[in-house]
Amino acid sequence: MSAAIEFTLNGRPCRADAPGHWTILDLLRDGLALLGTKDGCGEGVCGACTVLLDGEPVRACLVLAAQLAGRTLLTIEGVGADAPDPLQDAFAALGAVQCGFCTPGMILAARALLAANPAPDEHEVREALAGNLCRCTGYVKIIEAVMVTAGEIARCASPRSS
Ligand code: FES
Ligand code: FES
């Protein structure tokens, strides 16, 4: 049996029908044809399905769609929709994207980190992304991209920046 769920999706009101057993990942990919959120392991291990629920990273494959009611969801489709996000620019410029399968989840996990801690050290970046697996890059470029983005945010926030 399906039920209507009302929530905010990428800054806009959304009303969607979902069977009771659907996860957020099912709703995004099968119900709303939003394919940017990746289905990797389907059991909470790889982080490819990471989305931000009320600003917090969650694994979309583990959370029921019904839990979206009245809440705010950000997916990769809502990141850089108007202009490229600094994280996306840094990932592209520094070669932090190879096959790209892990990238949406990485970007969203990194966004949550930088929102909570705009000046993380490398250890904090590694810790924040520890649950997001990448088979291609060896992580070095990904960590570098997040650090570079944090540095740019700090420069822009500095009163002495010109
Ligand atoms: S698909 Fe959700 S954690 Fe792997
Ligand atoms: S770029 Fe291929 S899994 Fe990360």
Coordinates of C-alpha atoms and ligand atoms in Angstrom, one line a residue:
M1 CA 0.0 0.0 0.0
S2 CA 1.3 3.5 -0.9
A3 CA 1.1 6.6 1.1
A4 CA 1.7 10.2 0.1
I5 CA 4.7 11.9 1.7
E6 CA 5.2 15.6 1.7
F7 CA 8.7 17.0 2.3
T8 CA 11.1 19.5 0.9
L9 CA 13.4 18.2 -1.8
N10 CA 16.3 20.2 -3.0
G11 CA 14.7 23.4 -1.8
R12 CA 11.2 22.8 -3.3
P13 CA 8.0 21.3 -1.8
C14 CA 7.6 17.7 -3.0
R15 CA 4.6 15.3 -2.6
A16 CA 5.3 11.7 -3.6
D17 CA 3.6 8.3 -3.3
A18 CA 5.7 5.5 -1.8
P19 CA 4.9 2.0 -0.7
G20 CA 5.5 1.5 3.0
H21 CA 8.7 -0.6 2.4
W22 CA 10.4 1.8 0.2
T23 CA 13.6 3.5 1.3
I24 CA 14.6 7.0 0.4
L25 CA 16.8 5.5 -2.2
D26 CA 13.9 3.6 -3.7
L27 CA 11.8 6.8 -3.8
L28 CA 14.5 8.8 -5.4
R29 CA 15.6 6.4 -8.0
D30 CA 12.4 4.4 -8.7
G31 CA 9.7 6.9 -7.7
L32 CA 11.2 10.2 -8.8
A33 CA 13.7 9.2 -11.4
L34 CA 16.5 11.1 -9.7
L35 CA 19.4 8.8 -10.5
G36 CA 22.2 10.9 -9.1
T37 CA 22.0 9.1 -5.7
K38 CA 23.8 5.9 -6.4
D39 CA 22.7 2.4 -5.4
G40 CA 26.0 0.6 -4.4
C41 CA 25.6 -2.0 -1.8
G42 CA 22.0 -1.4 -0.7
E43 CA 22.9 -2.3 2.9
G44 CA 24.5 0.7 4.4
V45 CA 28.2 -0.2 3.8
C46 CA 29.5 1.8 0.8
G47 CA 28.1 5.4 1.3
A48 CA 27.3 5.8 -2.4
C49 CA 23.7 6.6 -1.5
T50 CA 24.6 9.4 1.0
V51 CA 22.1 12.3 1.1
L52 CA 21.5 15.1 3.6
L53 CA 18.4 14.8 5.7
D54 CA 17.8 18.0 7.6
G55 CA 21.5 18.7 6.9
E56 CA 22.8 15.5 8.3
P57 CA 24.3 12.8 6.1
V58 CA 22.3 9.6 6.0
R59 CA 22.4 6.4 3.9
A60 CA 19.4 6.6 1.7
C61 CA 19.3 2.8 1.4
L62 CA 18.7 2.5 5.2
V63 CA 16.1 5.1 5.9
L64 CA 12.4 4.5 5.0
A65 CA 10.9 7.0 2.7
A66 CA 8.0 7.5 5.2
Q67 CA 10.5 9.2 7.5
L68 CA 10.9 12.1 5.0
A69 CA 7.5 13.5 6.0
G70 CA 7.9 17.2 7.0
R71 CA 11.6 17.1 6.6
T72 CA 14.2 18.5 4.2
L73 CA 16.2 16.4 1.8
L74 CA 19.2 17.4 -0.3
T75 CA 20.4 15.2 -3.0
I76 CA 23.2 15.7 -5.5
E77 CA 20.6 17.1 -8.0
G78 CA 20.2 20.0 -5.6
V79 CA 23.9 20.7 -5.4
G80 CA 25.3 23.2 -7.9
A81 CA 21.9 23.4 -9.7
D82 CA 22.4 27.1 -10.4
A83 CA 26.2 27.3 -10.4
P84 CA 28.8 24.7 -9.8
D85 CA 29.4 24.1 -6.1
P86 CA 33.0 24.8 -5.0
L87 CA 33.4 21.1 -4.0
Q88 CA 32.3 20.0 -7.5
D89 CA 34.8 22.4 -9.0
A90 CA 37.6 21.2 -6.8
F91 CA 36.8 17.5 -7.4
A92 CA 36.9 18.1 -11.2
A93 CA 40.0 20.3 -11.1
L94 CA 42.0 18.0 -8.9
G95 CA 41.1 14.7 -10.5
A96 CA 39.1 13.4 -7.6
V97 CA 36.5 11.9 -9.9
Q98 CA 37.3 8.8 -12.0
C99 CA 34.3 6.5 -12.6
G100 CA 32.2 9.0 -10.6
F101 CA 30.1 6.4 -8.8
C102 CA 31.1 7.4 -5.3
T103 CA 31.2 11.1 -6.1
P104 CA 27.6 12.2 -5.3
G105 CA 27.9 10.6 -1.8
M106 CA 31.4 12.0 -1.3
I107 CA 30.2 15.6 -2.2
L108 CA 27.3 15.4 0.1
A109 CA 29.3 14.0 3.0
A110 CA 31.9 16.7 2.4
R111 CA 29.2 19.4 2.4
A112 CA 27.9 18.2 5.7
L113 CA 31.4 18.3 7.1
L114 CA 32.2 21.8 5.8
A115 CA 28.9 23.1 7.1
A116 CA 29.7 21.9 10.6
N117 CA 33.4 22.5 10.5
P118 CA 34.5 25.0 7.8
A119 CA 38.2 24.5 8.6
P120 CA 38.8 20.8 9.1
D121 CA 42.2 19.3 9.2
E122 CA 43.1 16.3 7.1
H123 CA 42.3 13.8 9.8
E124 CA 38.9 15.3 10.3
V125 CA 38.2 15.1 6.5
R126 CA 39.4 11.5 6.4
E127 CA 37.2 10.7 9.4
A128 CA 34.1 12.4 7.8
L129 CA 34.5 10.5 4.6
A130 CA 35.5 7.2 6.2
G131 CA 32.1 5.7 5.4
N132 CA 32.3 6.5 1.7
L133 CA 34.1 4.0 -0.3
C134 CA 35.9 4.7 -3.6
R135 CA 37.3 1.9 -5.7
C136 CA 39.2 4.2 -8.1
T137 CA 41.0 7.2 -6.7
G138 CA 42.9 5.9 -3.6
Y139 CA 41.2 8.8 -1.7
V140 CA 44.2 11.2 -1.9
K141 CA 42.7 13.5 -4.5
I142 CA 39.3 13.4 -2.8
I143 CA 40.8 14.5 0.5
E144 CA 42.8 17.1 -1.3
A145 CA 39.7 18.5 -3.0
V146 CA 37.9 18.8 0.3
M147 CA 40.9 20.5 1.9
V148 CA 41.3 22.9 -1.1
T149 CA 37.6 23.8 -0.9
A150 CA 37.8 24.5 2.9
G151 CA 40.8 26.8 2.2
E152 CA 38.9 28.7 -0.4
I153 CA 35.9 29.1 1.9
A154 CA 38.3 30.4 4.6
R155 CA 39.8 32.9 2.1
C156 CA 36.4 34.2 1.0
A157 CA 35.3 34.6 4.6
S158 CA 38.5 36.5 5.6
P159 CA 37.9 40.2 5.9
R160 CA 41.4 40.7 4.4
S161 CA 40.5 38.8 1.2
S162 CA 40.4 41.1 -1.9
Ligands
FES1 S1 24.0 1.9 -1.3 FE1 23.6 2.7 0.6 S2 25.4 2.5 1.8 FE2 25.8 1.4 -0.1
FES2 S1 35.7 7.5 -8.6 FE1 35.1 5.4 -9.0 S2 34.4 4.7 -7.1 FE2 35.2 6.6 -6.6

